[in-house]
CSV table of C-alpha atoms in Angstrom, one decimal:
chain,number,residue,atom,x,y,z
A,1,MET,CA,21.8,-9.0,16.2
A,2,LYS,CA,21.1,-7.5,19.6
A,3,ARG,CA,24.0,-5.1,19.4
A,4,PHE,CA,22.5,-3.8,16.0
A,5,LEU,CA,19.1,-3.1,17.5
A,6,LEU,CA,20.6,-1.4,20.6
A,7,ALA,CA,22.6,0.9,18.4
A,8,ALA,CA,19.6,1.6,16.2
A,9,THR,CA,17.7,2.5,19.4
A,10,ILE,CA,20.4,4.8,20.7
A,11,LEU,CA,20.9,6.6,17.3
A,12,ALA,CA,17.0,7.0,17.1
A,13,LEU,CA,16.6,8.8,20.6
A,14,PRO,CA,18.1,12.1,19.4
A,15,LEU,CA,15.8,12.2,16.3
A,16,ALA,CA,12.8,11.5,18.5
A,17,ALA,CA,13.4,14.5,20.6
A,18,LYS,CA,13.2,16.9,17.5
A,19,ALA,CA,10.2,15.4,16.0
A,20,GLN,CA,7.8,17.7,13.8
A,21,PRO,CA,5.3,19.0,16.2
A,22,VAL,CA,1.9,17.9,14.5
A,23,THR,CA,-0.5,18.5,17.4
A,24,GLY,CA,-4.3,17.8,17.3
A,25,LEU,CA,-6.7,16.5,14.7
A,26,TYR,CA,-5.8,16.5,11.0
A,27,VAL,CA,-7.3,15.3,7.7
A,28,GLY,CA,-5.4,14.0,4.6
A,29,ALA,CA,-6.2,13.0,1.1
A,30,GLY,CA,-4.0,11.7,-1.7
A,31,ALA,CA,-4.0,10.2,-5.1
A,32,GLY,CA,-1.3,8.4,-7.1
A,33,ALA,CA,-0.1,5.5,-9.2
A,34,ASN,CA,-0.6,1.9,-8.1
A,35,PHE,CA,1.9,-0.6,-9.3
A,36,MET,CA,0.9,-4.2,-8.9
A,37,PRO,CA,3.5,-7.1,-9.2
A,38,PRO,CA,2.6,-10.1,-11.3
A,39,GLU,CA,0.2,-12.7,-9.5
A,40,LYS,CA,0.6,-16.4,-9.9
A,41,VAL,CA,-2.9,-17.9,-10.0
A,42,GLU,CA,-3.4,-21.8,-9.7
A,43,GLY,CA,-6.7,-23.4,-10.6
A,44,ILE,CA,-8.4,-26.7,-11.3
A,45,PHE,CA,-10.7,-26.7,-14.2
A,46,GLN,CA,-13.1,-29.4,-15.1
A,47,SER,CA,-13.2,-30.9,-18.5
A,48,PRO,CA,-15.1,-33.5,-20.3
A,49,PRO,CA,-14.0,-36.9,-19.0
A,50,ALA,CA,-11.1,-38.3,-21.2
A,51,SER,CA,-9.2,-41.4,-20.3
A,52,GLY,CA,-10.7,-41.2,-16.9
A,53,GLN,CA,-9.5,-37.6,-16.0
A,54,SER,CA,-11.9,-35.2,-14.4
A,55,GLY,CA,-10.0,-32.1,-14.7
A,56,PHE,CA,-6.6,-30.4,-15.0
A,57,VAL,CA,-4.6,-28.0,-13.1
A,58,THR,CA,-3.4,-24.7,-14.7
A,59,ARG,CA,-0.9,-22.1,-13.5
A,60,THR,CA,-1.2,-18.7,-14.8
A,61,LYS,CA,0.8,-15.5,-14.2
A,62,VAL,CA,-1.2,-12.3,-14.4
A,63,ASN,CA,0.4,-9.0,-15.2
A,64,PHE,CA,-1.2,-5.7,-14.4
A,65,ASP,CA,-1.0,-2.3,-15.9
A,66,THR,CA,-0.1,0.7,-13.7
A,67,GLY,CA,-3.3,1.7,-11.9
A,68,PHE,CA,-4.8,4.3,-9.6
A,69,VAL,CA,-4.9,4.8,-5.8
A,70,GLY,CA,-6.9,7.2,-3.7
A,71,VAL,CA,-6.5,7.6,0.0
A,72,GLY,CA,-8.2,9.6,2.7
A,73,SER,CA,-7.3,9.8,6.3
A,74,VAL,CA,-8.3,11.4,9.6
A,75,GLY,CA,-5.7,11.4,12.4
A,76,TYR,CA,-4.4,12.9,15.6
A,77,GLY,CA,-0.9,14.2,16.2
A,78,PHE,CA,0.5,14.0,19.7
A,79,GLY,CA,2.9,17.0,19.2
A,80,ASN,CA,6.1,14.8,19.8
A,81,GLY,CA,6.3,13.3,16.2
A,82,LEU,CA,3.8,10.4,16.9
A,83,ARG,CA,0.7,10.3,14.9
A,84,VAL,CA,-2.3,7.8,14.7
A,85,GLU,CA,-4.9,7.7,11.9
A,86,ALA,CA,-7.8,5.9,10.4
A,87,GLU,CA,-7.5,5.5,6.6
A,88,GLY,CA,-9.8,4.6,3.8
A,89,ASP,CA,-8.4,3.7,0.5
A,90,TYR,CA,-9.3,2.5,-3.1
A,91,ARG,CA,-6.9,0.8,-5.6
A,92,TYR,CA,-7.6,-0.2,-9.2
A,93,ASN,CA,-5.5,-2.0,-11.8
A,94,SER,CA,-6.4,-3.5,-15.2
A,95,VAL,CA,-4.8,-6.8,-16.5
A,96,SER,CA,-2.2,-6.2,-19.2
A,97,HIS,CA,-1.7,-9.8,-20.1
A,98,THR,CA,-1.4,-13.3,-18.7
A,99,THR,CA,0.9,-16.2,-19.3
A,100,THR,CA,0.0,-19.8,-19.0
A,101,GLY,CA,2.4,-22.6,-20.1
A,102,GLY,CA,4.8,-20.3,-21.8
A,103,PHE,CA,2.0,-18.8,-23.9
A,104,SER,CA,1.1,-15.0,-23.4
A,105,THR,CA,-2.4,-13.6,-23.9
A,106,SER,CA,-3.3,-9.8,-24.1
A,107,GLY,CA,-6.1,-7.6,-24.9
A,108,PHE,CA,-8.4,-8.2,-21.9
A,109,GLY,CA,-10.3,-5.0,-22.0
A,110,ASN,CA,-12.3,-5.2,-19.0
A,111,LEU,CA,-10.4,-7.6,-16.7
A,112,ARG,CA,-9.4,-5.8,-13.5
A,113,GLU,CA,-8.6,-5.9,-9.8
A,114,ARG,CA,-10.2,-3.4,-7.4
A,115,LYS,CA,-9.4,-3.1,-3.6
A,116,TYR,CA,-10.8,-0.9,-1.1
A,117,GLY,CA,-10.9,-1.0,2.8
A,118,GLY,CA,-9.7,0.6,5.9
A,119,MET,CA,-6.5,0.7,8.0
A,120,ALA,CA,-5.4,1.9,11.3
A,121,ASN,CA,-1.9,3.4,10.8
A,122,VAL,CA,0.8,4.7,13.4
A,123,LEU,CA,3.4,7.1,12.0
A,124,PHE,CA,6.3,9.1,13.3
A,125,ASP,CA,7.5,12.4,11.8
A,126,PHE,CA,11.2,13.1,11.9
A,127,ASP,CA,12.8,16.6,12.2
A,128,ILE,CA,16.0,16.6,10.3
A,129,GLY,CA,16.8,20.3,11.1
A,130,SER,CA,15.1,21.8,8.0
A,131,PRO,CA,11.8,23.7,8.2
A,132,TYR,CA,10.9,22.6,4.8
A,133,VAL,CA,11.4,18.8,4.7
A,134,PHE,CA,10.0,16.2,7.3
A,135,PRO,CA,10.5,12.6,6.5
A,136,TYR,CA,8.2,10.2,8.2
A,137,ALA,CA,7.6,6.4,8.5
A,138,GLY,CA,4.9,4.1,9.7
A,139,ALA,CA,2.9,1.1,9.6
A,140,GLY,CA,-0.7,0.1,9.4
A,141,VAL,CA,-3.2,-2.9,9.6
A,142,GLY,CA,-6.7,-3.3,8.6
A,143,TYR,CA,-9.2,-5.0,6.3
A,144,MET,CA,-9.2,-5.1,2.5
A,145,GLU,CA,-11.9,-6.1,0.1
A,146,VAL,CA,-10.4,-7.5,-3.0
A,147,GLU,CA,-12.4,-7.8,-6.2
A,148,HIS,CA,-11.4,-9.8,-9.3
A,149,GLN,CA,-14.2,-9.3,-11.9
A,150,ASP,CA,-17.3,-10.6,-9.9
A,151,VAL,CA,-15.5,-12.4,-7.3
A,152,ASN,CA,-15.2,-10.7,-3.9
A,153,ALA,CA,-12.9,-11.6,-0.9
A,154,GLY,CA,-12.2,-9.9,2.3
A,155,THR,CA,-8.8,-10.2,3.9
A,156,PHE,CA,-6.6,-8.9,6.6
A,157,ALA,CA,-4.1,-6.3,5.1
A,158,TYR,CA,-1.0,-4.5,6.3
A,159,GLN,CA,1.3,-1.8,5.0
A,160,GLY,CA,4.5,-0.1,5.4
A,161,ILE,CA,4.7,3.7,4.8
A,162,ALA,CA,7.6,6.0,4.1
A,163,GLY,CA,7.3,9.5,2.9
A,164,VAL,CA,8.3,13.2,3.1
A,165,SER,CA,6.2,16.1,4.1
A,166,LEU,CA,6.8,19.5,2.5
A,167,PRO,CA,5.1,22.2,4.4
A,168,ILE,CA,3.6,25.0,2.3
A,169,PRO,CA,4.8,28.2,4.0
A,170,TRP,CA,2.1,30.6,3.0
A,171,VAL,CA,-0.7,28.2,4.1
A,172,VAL,CA,-0.3,27.4,7.8
A,173,GLY,CA,-0.9,23.7,8.6
A,174,LEU,CA,-0.9,22.6,4.9
A,175,SER,CA,1.8,20.3,3.6
A,176,ALA,CA,2.3,18.4,0.2
A,177,THR,CA,3.6,14.8,0.6
A,178,LEU,CA,5.5,12.4,-1.4
A,179,GLU,CA,5.2,8.7,-0.2
A,180,TYR,CA,5.6,5.2,-0.9
A,181,ARG,CA,3.3,2.5,0.4
A,182,PHE,CA,3.9,-1.3,0.4
A,183,GLN,CA,0.8,-3.2,1.0
A,184,GLY,CA,0.2,-6.8,1.6
């Protein structure tokens, strides 16, 4: 394992020397699709006492429709490919159906999950030799408020980011980006 890490470090050094020179303060905004994997929910429900039992445990799988995500950020580029930024984000998904004990139920209408919070991100832009394509990767940590119907909970959040920046030649300093974020 140590040899692999050493080889990856040596191969990454030449790329670091050619990083996209983003220098100074920048702002970013984006919108896109939010894909939520199914969640497993386990709960204890009280029932009228029957045969001395006071409740039962249920396990439910909740499936979500494709939702919406909006992200805004303010950052600083150091001119060597390294960037740091503060991000605010909002995510929304509605429930498509649930499965409990092999039975599927749909048609929930207003059941949804909303998430909003702030993240601190560190990113690195790679120069691959093209003036029109700059891949980047990064990671972030922060706080996320999660709302299921009327129940809110705040939690630690983290994310991995991979994307590509496509500079718009006729507008200096403006780029379109395509990116993927995995958030947990």
